[in-house]
Every structure is written in C-alpha cells, then in structure tokens.
C-alpha cells in the first residue's frame, strides 16, 4: 500500500509538469499504457519485492489521471460548467468502485487472481482506441459556436506556458489548494482503505455482507458529485462570482461531513452507513470544487502542474494520517478518534 501511495504522490508532482509540457492527448495515453502494463505485470511477479515494484509503476501511471483530466476540463468547459464536469468525472470513479466488488471476485473465481489483473489491465489498452479517435484540443475539435461558449470567460492576460515550479510556489493560491488537499485527501483514502475493516470489526459483517453497505455508501458519493457539481453553476447564474460560488458549495460540503463523528456511536448499521454515506457524498462535492478551483485561479498552461503539486501534498497528508490510524488502532482499537478527525478536517481546510 505504501509503495503505491508514495509512488502516486511523487508521480502527481512529475506528471502534472509533463502534461503541461506535452499535449494532453499524448501524455494521458502514455500514462494509460504505463498503468495498464503495470496492472498486467501483477500477474507475473512471484515475490513481495516484485509486487512492490509493479505497485510503484502502477502508482506512477495512475498519478497522471487527475492532472490530465482537470486540464481537459479546463480546456473544454467554461467556468460555470467545470464543476459539474468534474462531478461527472467523480461519478464515473464511484461507479467503478461500486462495480469492482462484484466484478473482480467473479473474474478471480473463473480465471484466477492472475486473470483479474490481466483482464482489467488489458481494458486500459482498449480505452486507447476511443481516446485517440474522439479526443483533441477544443481549438482543433470544436466548431466556432462551441468555442465561443467555451471561452465566454475573460481571456487569460498572460501566457505562463513556461512557468517553473519555483515560481508557482510563490502564489498563495497554490498553497491554499495544496493545504486543502493535504487536509482532506487523507479522509477519502481512510474511507477507501478502512471502511471494510471497520464494518467487519464493529458490525460483524463478513465478505458477503460488506457488499451492500459499501455500494450504498458509494451511491451517496455519486449523488454528492452531481449535486455539488451542479450547485456552483446555478449560483453563478444567480450572480455569484466563481470564487464565491465554489467556496459556498465547499462550506456546505464541509458542514455535511461533521455528523460522521457519530458513526461509531449509533447502534443501527444503516444509520452508521447513512452517516458515512453523507460524508462520502460531501467529500466528492468538496473534491469536485477544490479541483475545479485550480482552473479558475491559474491559466490552462499551468493547471496540470498545480493539480500535480496539490495532489502530492494530498498524498503526504495520506501517509501521515495512515500512520496516525495505525497508531490509534494499535493502542486502542477504537475508530472514534479517527471519525472525529474526519468530521472537522474540511472545516479547518
């Protein structure tokens, strides 16, 4: 897990810069080739060290996903539509999370665990076909009417295509984004990695019983992605500035996370699932808005680099929080403190 996490954190820093230098079309495709090959290589390694090596390669390939995706959204959508586009991206991610618990065991039962890695890794190579057929820059693919709509916001005043990391680090906007990611990304990784174990230990659910509660939680997350993706555009149509619309939505999401501190205190399983689901929905809404804010604050030529730097800080926070999780559970076995931290992290951010 740490091999993947650390590689992902380093990779977002590097990949964001590469994506800003190369075309998104080529860099995203290279990242998918690396990720797909690494996923398939899991099936052929035979040692723990070998497994860690391919996990590192997987993390480096996957790290390009969000910097590239946010650059695509920045290029193809006006500000009022970007959060909804990012929210739809979050929906797709969560659909994958919902499908996985059903799909992967089915493949593993029929074709072995090797087959699960080979088949799912191979899907990435298939994805390259529609990617190259369908995708291009808006300036190349869109007609004039579409371009006028996409570029309805004020034109960028400066060209910062050659901006360096050292220059980016001087902007307080970057630090606001990076610290926001550092405080809140760990909470999502906590949900992803530890919810099954918590449900098993606190509610006595076995592998068969975990499926439905986890699916419900991630269905909540899908609603959060769409709802908080739609709201900023609605607020902008009502006269809110982009900054005020996004921060208002983020404040609502931060407040909706706070009840999760009670998830360990309620006796009813579905009450606990609802509290965690509400927090997951709020996180997805928060994430859609904080990611989209980068394209509000920085020119398109710097979006990949800024998202990459922020994502690296998010992974640093995740590594720190995972250490805290381990220490808390080893000393007390009690999840209450971890949910309490989760409940206030977004308000602090």
mmCIF file of C-alpha atoms in Angstrom:
data_model
loop_
_atom_site.group_PDB
_atom_site.id
_atom_site.type_symbol
_atom_site.label_atom_id
_atom_site.label_comp_id
_atom_site.label_asym_id
_atom_site.label_seq_id
_atom_site.Cartn_x
_atom_site.Cartn_y
_atom_site.Cartn_z
ATOM 1 C CA UNK A 1 0.000 0.000 0.000
ATOM 2 C CA UNK A 2 2.788 2.434 0.898
ATOM 3 C CA UNK A 3 4.727 1.541 -2.261
ATOM 4 C CA UNK A 4 1.727 2.578 -4.345
ATOM 5 C CA UNK A 5 0.874 5.650 -2.236
ATOM 6 C CA UNK A 6 4.386 7.114 -2.234
ATOM 7 C CA UNK A 7 4.828 6.475 -5.968
ATOM 8 C CA UNK A 8 1.457 8.101 -6.639
ATOM 9 C CA UNK A 9 2.425 11.144 -4.586
ATOM 10 C CA UNK A 10 5.750 11.603 -6.367
ATOM 11 C CA UNK A 11 4.141 10.804 -9.703
ATOM 12 C CA UNK A 12 1.493 13.556 -9.466
ATOM 13 C CA UNK A 13 4.250 16.122 -8.974
ATOM 14 C CA UNK A 14 6.164 14.953 -12.045
ATOM 15 C CA UNK A 15 3.198 14.030 -14.253
ATOM 16 C CA UNK A 16 1.493 17.397 -13.821
ATOM 17 C CA UNK A 17 4.589 19.138 -15.179
ATOM 18 C CA UNK A 18 4.946 16.689 -18.073
ATOM 19 C CA UNK A 19 1.273 17.121 -19.014
ATOM 20 C CA UNK A 20 1.714 20.901 -19.130
ATOM 21 C CA UNK A 21 4.747 20.448 -21.386
ATOM 22 C CA UNK A 22 3.309 17.775 -23.721
ATOM 23 C CA UNK A 23 -0.144 17.619 -25.264
ATOM 24 C CA UNK A 24 -2.817 16.142 -23.011
ATOM 25 C CA UNK A 25 -3.756 13.696 -25.761
ATOM 26 C CA UNK A 26 -0.293 12.111 -25.854
ATOM 27 C CA UNK A 27 0.606 12.344 -22.162
ATOM 28 C CA UNK A 28 -2.692 10.816 -20.986
ATOM 29 C CA UNK A 29 -2.253 7.949 -23.458
ATOM 30 C CA UNK A 30 1.319 7.288 -22.256
ATOM 31 C CA UNK A 31 0.082 7.249 -18.656
ATOM 32 C CA UNK A 32 -2.618 4.695 -19.538
ATOM 33 C CA UNK A 33 -0.066 2.459 -21.262
ATOM 34 C CA UNK A 34 2.168 2.569 -18.161
ATOM 35 C CA UNK A 35 -0.769 1.925 -15.819
ATOM 36 C CA UNK A 36 -2.211 -0.918 -17.925
ATOM 37 C CA UNK A 37 1.140 -2.644 -18.358
ATOM 38 C CA UNK A 38 1.824 -2.367 -14.615
ATOM 39 C CA UNK A 39 -1.614 -3.791 -13.782
ATOM 40 C CA UNK A 40 -0.978 -6.790 -16.032
ATOM 41 C CA UNK A 41 2.523 -7.305 -14.623
ATOM 42 C CA UNK A 42 0.978 -8.072 -11.212
ATOM 43 C CA UNK A 43 0.031 -11.437 -12.693
ATOM 44 C CA UNK A 44 3.612 -12.458 -13.471
ATOM 45 C CA UNK A 45 5.606 -11.353 -10.406
ATOM 46 C CA UNK A 46 6.288 -14.002 -7.785
ATOM 47 C CA UNK A 47 7.738 -12.165 -4.779
ATOM 48 C CA UNK A 48 6.714 -9.435 -2.362
ATOM 49 C CA UNK A 49 9.521 -7.201 -3.665
ATOM 50 C CA UNK A 50 8.383 -7.813 -7.234
ATOM 51 C CA UNK A 51 4.825 -6.957 -6.252
ATOM 52 C CA UNK A 52 6.030 -3.702 -4.641
ATOM 53 C CA UNK A 53 7.926 -2.777 -7.815
ATOM 54 C CA UNK A 54 4.881 -3.161 -10.034
ATOM 55 C CA UNK A 55 2.813 -1.260 -7.451
ATOM 56 C CA UNK A 56 5.287 1.628 -7.821
ATOM 57 C CA UNK A 57 4.908 1.559 -11.621
ATOM 58 C CA UNK A 58 1.120 1.412 -11.227
ATOM 59 C CA UNK A 59 1.182 4.460 -8.929
ATOM 60 C CA UNK A 60 3.354 6.441 -11.344
ATOM 61 C CA UNK A 61 0.985 5.691 -14.228
ATOM 62 C CA UNK A 62 -2.190 6.401 -12.283
ATOM 63 C CA UNK A 63 -0.761 9.682 -10.971
ATOM 64 C CA UNK A 64 -1.355 11.368 -14.331
ATOM 65 C CA UNK A 65 -5.111 10.801 -14.210
ATOM 66 C CA UNK A 66 -6.403 13.838 -12.314
ATOM 67 C CA UNK A 67 -3.856 16.421 -13.572
ATOM 68 C CA UNK A 68 -4.696 15.359 -17.135
ATOM 69 C CA UNK A 69 -8.434 15.163 -16.510
ATOM 70 C CA UNK A 70 -8.558 18.645 -14.961
ATOM 71 C CA UNK A 71 -6.579 20.049 -17.864
ATOM 72 C CA UNK A 72 -9.090 18.502 -20.287
ATOM 73 C CA UNK A 73 -11.994 20.038 -18.355
ATOM 74 C CA UNK A 74 -10.235 23.419 -18.218
ATOM 75 C CA UNK A 75 -9.791 23.330 -21.998
ATOM 76 C CA UNK A 76 -13.312 22.179 -22.909
ATOM 77 C CA UNK A 77 -15.671 23.918 -20.453
ATOM 78 C CA UNK A 78 -16.406 27.486 -19.297
ATOM 79 C CA UNK A 79 -16.075 28.155 -15.565
ATOM 80 C CA UNK A 80 -19.781 27.759 -14.795
ATOM 81 C CA UNK A 81 -19.771 24.191 -16.212
ATOM 82 C CA UNK A 82 -16.409 22.924 -14.949
ATOM 83 C CA UNK A 83 -17.541 21.769 -11.510
ATOM 84 C CA UNK A 84 -20.391 19.729 -12.974
ATOM 85 C CA UNK A 85 -17.961 18.175 -15.468
ATOM 86 C CA UNK A 86 -15.624 17.340 -12.578
ATOM 87 C CA UNK A 87 -18.597 15.973 -10.647
ATOM 88 C CA UNK A 88 -19.470 13.668 -13.556
ATOM 89 C CA UNK A 89 -15.837 12.519 -13.518
ATOM 90 C CA UNK A 90 -16.308 11.717 -9.814
ATOM 91 C CA UNK A 91 -19.486 9.786 -10.651
ATOM 92 C CA UNK A 92 -17.519 7.630 -13.088
ATOM 93 C CA UNK A 93 -14.884 6.924 -10.432
ATOM 94 C CA UNK A 94 -17.540 5.867 -7.938
ATOM 95 C CA UNK A 95 -19.353 3.695 -10.474
ATOM 96 C CA UNK A 96 -16.041 1.874 -10.834
ATOM 97 C CA UNK A 97 -15.848 1.479 -7.060
ATOM 98 C CA UNK A 98 -19.411 0.091 -6.979
ATOM 99 C CA UNK A 99 -18.809 -2.356 -9.840
ATOM 100 C CA UNK A 100 -15.447 -3.617 -8.578
ATOM 101 C CA UNK A 101 -16.675 -5.659 -5.568
ATOM 102 C CA UNK A 102 -18.938 -7.645 -7.897
ATOM 103 C CA UNK A 103 -16.752 -7.836 -10.996
ATOM 104 C CA UNK A 104 -13.318 -8.674 -9.591
ATOM 105 C CA UNK A 105 -14.341 -11.677 -7.439
ATOM 106 C CA UNK A 106 -16.312 -13.049 -10.417
ATOM 107 C CA UNK A 107 -13.234 -12.824 -12.654
ATOM 108 C CA UNK A 108 -10.965 -14.245 -9.944
ATOM 109 C CA UNK A 109 -13.278 -17.230 -9.333
ATOM 110 C CA UNK A 110 -13.454 -18.129 -13.028
ATOM 111 C CA UNK A 111 -9.967 -17.146 -14.212
ATOM 112 C CA UNK A 112 -7.884 -16.919 -11.029
ATOM 113 C CA UNK A 113 -6.408 -13.828 -9.415
ATOM 114 C CA UNK A 114 -3.878 -13.637 -12.251
ATOM 115 C CA UNK A 115 -6.762 -13.299 -14.681
ATOM 116 C CA UNK A 116 -8.248 -10.402 -12.720
ATOM 117 C CA UNK A 117 -5.057 -8.369 -13.183
ATOM 118 C CA UNK A 118 -4.608 -9.360 -16.827
ATOM 119 C CA UNK A 119 -8.197 -8.650 -17.896
ATOM 120 C CA UNK A 120 -8.613 -5.340 -16.047
ATOM 121 C CA UNK A 121 -5.145 -4.173 -17.109
ATOM 122 C CA UNK A 122 -5.993 -5.032 -20.703
ATOM 123 C CA UNK A 123 -9.066 -2.789 -20.592
ATOM 124 C CA UNK A 124 -6.721 0.204 -20.457
ATOM 125 C CA UNK A 125 -5.248 -0.685 -23.839
ATOM 126 C CA UNK A 126 -8.764 -0.962 -25.297
ATOM 127 C CA UNK A 127 -9.520 2.538 -23.897
ATOM 128 C CA UNK A 128 -6.750 3.985 -26.074
ATOM 129 C CA UNK A 129 -8.825 3.382 -29.215
ATOM 130 C CA UNK A 130 -11.774 5.720 -28.416
ATOM 131 C CA UNK A 131 -9.361 8.149 -26.735
ATOM 132 C CA UNK A 132 -7.358 8.722 -29.919
ATOM 133 C CA UNK A 133 -10.460 8.663 -32.122
ATOM 134 C CA UNK A 134 -12.541 11.083 -30.070
ATOM 135 C CA UNK A 135 -10.278 13.417 -28.146
ATOM 136 C CA UNK A 136 -8.440 16.564 -29.173
ATOM 137 C CA UNK A 137 -7.968 20.141 -28.030
ATOM 138 C CA UNK A 138 -11.063 22.321 -28.131
ATOM 139 C CA UNK A 139 -9.350 24.670 -30.578
ATOM 140 C CA UNK A 140 -8.957 21.739 -33.013
ATOM 141 C CA UNK A 141 -12.208 19.810 -32.459
ATOM 142 C CA UNK A 142 -14.879 22.370 -31.541
ATOM 143 C CA UNK A 143 -16.800 24.482 -34.052
ATOM 144 C CA UNK A 144 -16.886 28.273 -33.751
ATOM 145 C CA UNK A 145 -20.165 28.361 -31.813
ATOM 146 C CA UNK A 146 -18.811 25.848 -29.290
ATOM 147 C CA UNK A 147 -15.526 27.746 -28.966
ATOM 148 C CA UNK A 148 -17.398 30.964 -28.248
ATOM 149 C CA UNK A 149 -19.325 29.216 -25.465
ATOM 150 C CA UNK A 150 -16.221 27.535 -24.008
ATOM 151 C CA UNK A 151 -14.269 30.821 -23.999
ATOM 152 C CA UNK A 152 -17.023 33.034 -22.621
ATOM 153 C CA UNK A 153 -14.900 33.889 -19.567
ATOM 154 C CA UNK A 154 -12.351 36.692 -19.612
ATOM 155 C CA UNK A 155 -9.335 35.870 -21.732
ATOM 156 C CA UNK A 156 -6.121 34.983 -19.920
ATOM 157 C CA UNK A 157 -3.997 38.081 -19.532
ATOM 158 C CA UNK A 158 -0.630 36.355 -19.633
ATOM 159 C CA UNK A 159 0.935 33.282 -21.164
ATOM 160 C CA UNK A 160 2.621 31.213 -18.478
ATOM 161 C CA UNK A 161 3.298 28.110 -20.525
ATOM 162 C CA UNK A 162 6.916 28.088 -19.359
ATOM 163 C CA UNK A 163 6.247 28.780 -15.680
ATOM 164 C CA UNK A 164 8.516 26.882 -13.290
ATOM 165 C CA UNK A 165 7.598 25.114 -10.058
ATOM 166 C CA UNK A 166 9.719 27.609 -8.125
ATOM 167 C CA UNK A 167 7.567 30.421 -9.499
ATOM 168 C CA UNK A 168 4.306 28.592 -8.829
ATOM 169 C CA UNK A 169 5.280 28.116 -5.196
ATOM 170 C CA UNK A 170 5.206 31.905 -4.714
ATOM 171 C CA UNK A 171 1.445 32.051 -5.219
ATOM 172 C CA UNK A 172 -0.743 31.806 -2.121
ATOM 173 C CA UNK A 173 -3.495 30.322 -4.313
ATOM 174 C CA UNK A 174 -1.330 27.236 -4.857
ATOM 175 C CA UNK A 175 -0.736 26.863 -1.109
ATOM 176 C CA UNK A 176 -4.452 27.222 -0.389
ATOM 177 C CA UNK A 177 -5.157 24.410 -2.844
ATOM 178 C CA UNK A 178 -2.253 22.235 -1.651
ATOM 179 C CA UNK A 179 -3.108 22.564 2.047
ATOM 180 C CA UNK A 180 -6.781 21.914 1.316
ATOM 181 C CA UNK A 181 -5.806 18.687 -0.448
ATOM 182 C CA UNK A 182 -3.392 17.756 2.342
ATOM 183 C CA UNK A 183 -6.118 18.057 4.981
ATOM 184 C CA UNK A 184 -8.951 16.331 3.106
ATOM 185 C CA UNK A 185 -7.490 13.730 0.724
ATOM 186 C CA UNK A 186 -6.475 11.514 3.678
ATOM 187 C CA UNK A 187 -10.106 11.280 4.760
ATOM 188 C CA UNK A 188 -11.150 9.799 1.409
ATOM 189 C CA UNK A 189 -8.269 7.299 1.486
ATOM 190 C CA UNK A 190 -9.342 6.423 5.037
ATOM 191 C CA UNK A 191 -12.822 5.641 3.709
ATOM 192 C CA UNK A 192 -11.483 3.590 0.791
ATOM 193 C CA UNK A 193 -8.956 1.523 2.742
ATOM 194 C CA UNK A 194 -10.528 1.169 6.204
ATOM 195 C CA UNK A 195 -14.319 1.106 5.860
ATOM 196 C CA UNK A 196 -14.472 -2.653 5.108
ATOM 197 C CA UNK A 197 -12.304 -3.419 8.152
ATOM 198 C CA UNK A 198 -14.348 -1.083 10.372
ATOM 199 C CA UNK A 199 -17.630 -2.612 9.220
ATOM 200 C CA UNK A 200 -16.197 -6.074 9.847
ATOM 201 C CA UNK A 201 -14.899 -5.298 13.333
ATOM 202 C CA UNK A 202 -17.695 -3.044 14.597
ATOM 203 C CA UNK A 203 -20.710 -4.577 12.842
ATOM 204 C CA UNK A 204 -19.548 -8.156 12.343
ATOM 205 C CA UNK A 205 -20.004 -8.109 8.573
ATOM 206 C CA UNK A 206 -18.179 -10.776 6.568
ATOM 207 C CA UNK A 207 -17.097 -10.574 2.921
ATOM 208 C CA UNK A 208 -20.600 -11.437 1.704
ATOM 209 C CA UNK A 209 -22.256 -8.875 3.977
ATOM 210 C CA UNK A 210 -19.933 -5.982 3.099
ATOM 211 C CA UNK A 211 -21.119 -5.546 -0.469
ATOM 212 C CA UNK A 212 -24.485 -3.804 0.020
ATOM 213 C CA UNK A 213 -23.364 -1.266 2.688
ATOM 214 C CA UNK A 214 -20.332 -0.270 0.596
ATOM 215 C CA UNK A 215 -22.459 0.054 -2.539
ATOM 216 C CA UNK A 216 -24.924 2.309 -0.657
ATOM 217 C CA UNK A 217 -22.064 4.499 0.602
ATOM 218 C CA UNK A 218 -20.656 4.980 -2.892
ATOM 219 C CA UNK A 219 -24.117 5.645 -4.322
ATOM 220 C CA UNK A 220 -24.286 8.506 -1.820
ATOM 221 C CA UNK A 221 -20.922 9.647 -3.192
ATOM 222 C CA UNK A 222 -22.322 9.682 -6.737
ATOM 223 C CA UNK A 223 -25.194 11.949 -5.640
ATOM 224 C CA UNK A 224 -22.692 14.253 -3.918
ATOM 225 C CA UNK A 225 -20.559 14.511 -7.053
ATOM 226 C CA UNK A 226 -23.526 15.537 -9.180
ATOM 227 C CA UNK A 227 -25.245 17.788 -6.637
ATOM 228 C CA UNK A 228 -22.182 19.780 -5.622
ATOM 229 C CA UNK A 229 -21.076 19.819 -9.261
ATOM 230 C CA UNK A 230 -24.371 21.378 -10.337
ATOM 231 C CA UNK A 231 -24.705 23.944 -7.496
ATOM 232 C CA UNK A 232 -21.819 26.353 -8.350
ATOM 233 C CA UNK A 233 -23.113 26.834 -11.907
ATOM 234 C CA UNK A 234 -26.569 27.571 -10.508
ATOM 235 C CA UNK A 235 -25.101 30.098 -8.049
ATOM 236 C CA UNK A 236 -23.089 31.775 -10.831
ATOM 237 C CA UNK A 237 -26.270 32.136 -12.879
ATOM 238 C CA UNK A 238 -27.746 33.896 -9.816
ATOM 239 C CA UNK A 239 -24.897 36.433 -9.843
ATOM 240 C CA UNK A 240 -22.295 34.797 -7.587
ATOM 241 C CA UNK A 241 -18.660 35.103 -8.644
ATOM 242 C CA UNK A 242 -16.876 31.836 -9.441
ATOM 243 C CA UNK A 243 -14.883 32.072 -6.203
ATOM 244 C CA UNK A 244 -17.936 32.760 -4.025
ATOM 245 C CA UNK A 245 -19.987 30.028 -5.717
ATOM 246 C CA UNK A 246 -17.284 27.388 -5.211
ATOM 247 C CA UNK A 247 -16.459 28.386 -1.640
ATOM 248 C CA UNK A 248 -20.132 28.497 -0.671
ATOM 249 C CA UNK A 249 -20.568 24.972 -2.032
ATOM 250 C CA UNK A 250 -17.393 23.802 -0.267
ATOM 251 C CA UNK A 251 -18.642 25.260 3.045
ATOM 252 C CA UNK A 252 -21.921 23.360 2.679
ATOM 253 C CA UNK A 253 -19.963 20.159 1.975
ATOM 254 C CA UNK A 254 -17.664 20.759 4.968
ATOM 255 C CA UNK A 255 -20.696 21.117 7.242
ATOM 256 C CA UNK A 256 -22.282 17.942 5.876
ATOM 257 C CA UNK A 257 -19.186 15.919 6.835
ATOM 258 C CA UNK A 258 -19.325 16.892 10.526
ATOM 259 C CA UNK A 259 -22.012 14.362 11.646
ATOM 260 C CA UNK A 260 -19.673 11.482 10.808
ATOM 261 C CA UNK A 261 -18.172 11.688 14.321
ATOM 262 C CA UNK A 262 -21.329 9.872 15.474
ATOM 263 C CA UNK A 263 -20.875 6.904 13.114
ATOM 264 C CA UNK A 264 -19.189 4.831 15.816
ATOM 265 C CA UNK A 265 -21.809 5.752 18.407
ATOM 266 C CA UNK A 266 -25.020 4.648 16.701
ATOM 267 C CA UNK A 267 -26.197 1.066 17.147
ATOM 268 C CA UNK A 268 -28.100 0.663 13.899
ATOM 269 C CA UNK A 269 -25.973 -0.467 10.937
ATOM 270 C CA UNK A 270 -27.892 1.561 8.353
ATOM 271 C CA UNK A 271 -27.751 4.717 10.483
ATOM 272 C CA UNK A 272 -23.971 4.335 10.511
ATOM 273 C CA UNK A 273 -23.952 3.661 6.769
ATOM 274 C CA UNK A 274 -26.069 6.796 6.184
ATOM 275 C CA UNK A 275 -23.659 8.955 8.213
ATOM 276 C CA UNK A 276 -20.638 7.629 6.324
ATOM 277 C CA UNK A 277 -22.524 7.930 3.024
ATOM 278 C CA UNK A 278 -23.355 11.575 3.746
ATOM 279 C CA UNK A 279 -19.678 12.256 4.467
ATOM 280 C CA UNK A 280 -18.631 10.439 1.289
ATOM 281 C CA UNK A 281 -21.117 12.499 -0.735
ATOM 282 C CA UNK A 282 -19.832 15.700 0.836
ATOM 283 C CA UNK A 283 -16.220 14.735 0.143
ATOM 284 C CA UNK A 284 -16.957 14.131 -3.531
ATOM 285 C CA UNK A 285 -18.671 17.517 -3.745
ATOM 286 C CA UNK A 286 -15.754 19.173 -1.940
ATOM 287 C CA UNK A 287 -13.235 17.430 -4.186
ATOM 288 C CA UNK A 288 -15.008 18.458 -7.393
ATOM 289 C CA UNK A 289 -14.938 22.092 -6.317
ATOM 290 C CA UNK A 290 -11.399 22.306 -4.976
ATOM 291 C CA UNK A 291 -10.048 20.603 -8.111
ATOM 292 C CA UNK A 292 -12.040 22.897 -10.377
ATOM 293 C CA UNK A 293 -10.871 25.998 -8.492
ATOM 294 C CA UNK A 294 -7.396 25.474 -9.974
ATOM 295 C CA UNK A 295 -8.677 26.316 -13.456
ATOM 296 C CA UNK A 296 -10.294 29.476 -12.009
ATOM 297 C CA UNK A 297 -7.057 30.635 -10.398
ATOM 298 C CA UNK A 298 -4.407 29.591 -12.929
ATOM 299 C CA UNK A 299 -4.142 29.672 -16.748
ATOM 300 C CA UNK A 300 -4.716 26.400 -18.569
ATOM 301 C CA UNK A 301 -0.989 26.029 -19.258
ATOM 302 C CA UNK A 302 -0.297 25.666 -15.510
ATOM 303 C CA UNK A 303 -3.314 23.560 -14.450
ATOM 304 C CA UNK A 304 -1.544 20.186 -14.713
ATOM 305 C CA UNK A 305 1.418 21.362 -12.633
ATOM 306 C CA UNK A 306 -0.739 22.917 -9.909
ATOM 307 C CA UNK A 307 -3.056 19.890 -9.638
ATOM 308 C CA UNK A 308 0.048 17.686 -9.517
ATOM 309 C CA UNK A 309 1.653 19.677 -6.692
ATOM 310 C CA UNK A 310 -1.610 19.743 -4.739
ATOM 311 C CA UNK A 311 -2.139 16.008 -5.215
ATOM 312 C CA UNK A 312 1.372 15.356 -3.931
ATOM 313 C CA UNK A 313 0.531 17.270 -0.758
ATOM 314 C CA UNK A 314 -2.664 15.219 -0.548
ATOM 315 C CA UNK A 315 -0.643 12.013 -0.620
ATOM 316 C CA UNK A 316 1.779 13.380 2.011
ATOM 317 C CA UNK A 317 -1.221 14.001 4.247
ATOM 318 C CA UNK A 318 -2.482 10.497 3.494
ATOM 319 C CA UNK A 319 0.799 8.879 4.508
ATOM 320 C CA UNK A 320 0.819 10.902 7.760
ATOM 321 C CA UNK A 321 -2.813 10.043 8.520
ATOM 322 C CA UNK A 322 -2.272 6.354 7.758
ATOM 323 C CA UNK A 323 0.479 6.379 10.392
ATOM 324 C CA UNK A 324 -1.929 8.012 12.848
ATOM 325 C CA UNK A 325 -4.596 5.416 12.004
ATOM 326 C CA UNK A 326 -2.178 2.569 12.663
ATOM 327 C CA UNK A 327 -1.040 4.064 15.978
ATOM 328 C CA UNK A 328 -4.599 4.741 17.172
ATOM 329 C CA UNK A 329 -5.918 1.297 16.269
ATOM 330 C CA UNK A 330 -2.894 -0.475 17.695
ATOM 331 C CA UNK A 331 -3.133 1.367 21.006
ATOM 332 C CA UNK A 332 -6.910 1.430 21.473
ATOM 333 C CA UNK A 333 -8.632 -0.390 18.625
ATOM 334 C CA UNK A 334 -11.181 2.446 18.676
ATOM 335 C CA UNK A 335 -12.225 4.239 15.482
ATOM 336 C CA UNK A 336 -13.987 7.117 17.272
ATOM 337 C CA UNK A 337 -10.971 9.459 17.225
ATOM 338 C CA UNK A 338 -10.412 8.810 13.507
ATOM 339 C CA UNK A 339 -14.006 9.695 12.626
ATOM 340 C CA UNK A 340 -13.752 12.766 14.888
ATOM 341 C CA UNK A 341 -10.693 13.981 12.955
ATOM 342 C CA UNK A 342 -12.554 13.338 9.714
ATOM 343 C CA UNK A 343 -15.537 15.389 10.867
ATOM 344 C CA UNK A 344 -13.569 18.641 11.300
ATOM 345 C CA UNK A 345 -10.872 18.321 8.601
ATOM 346 C CA UNK A 346 -12.942 20.006 5.893
ATOM 347 C CA UNK A 347 -13.994 22.957 8.067
ATOM 348 C CA UNK A 348 -10.338 23.521 9.003
ATOM 349 C CA UNK A 349 -9.364 23.343 5.310
#
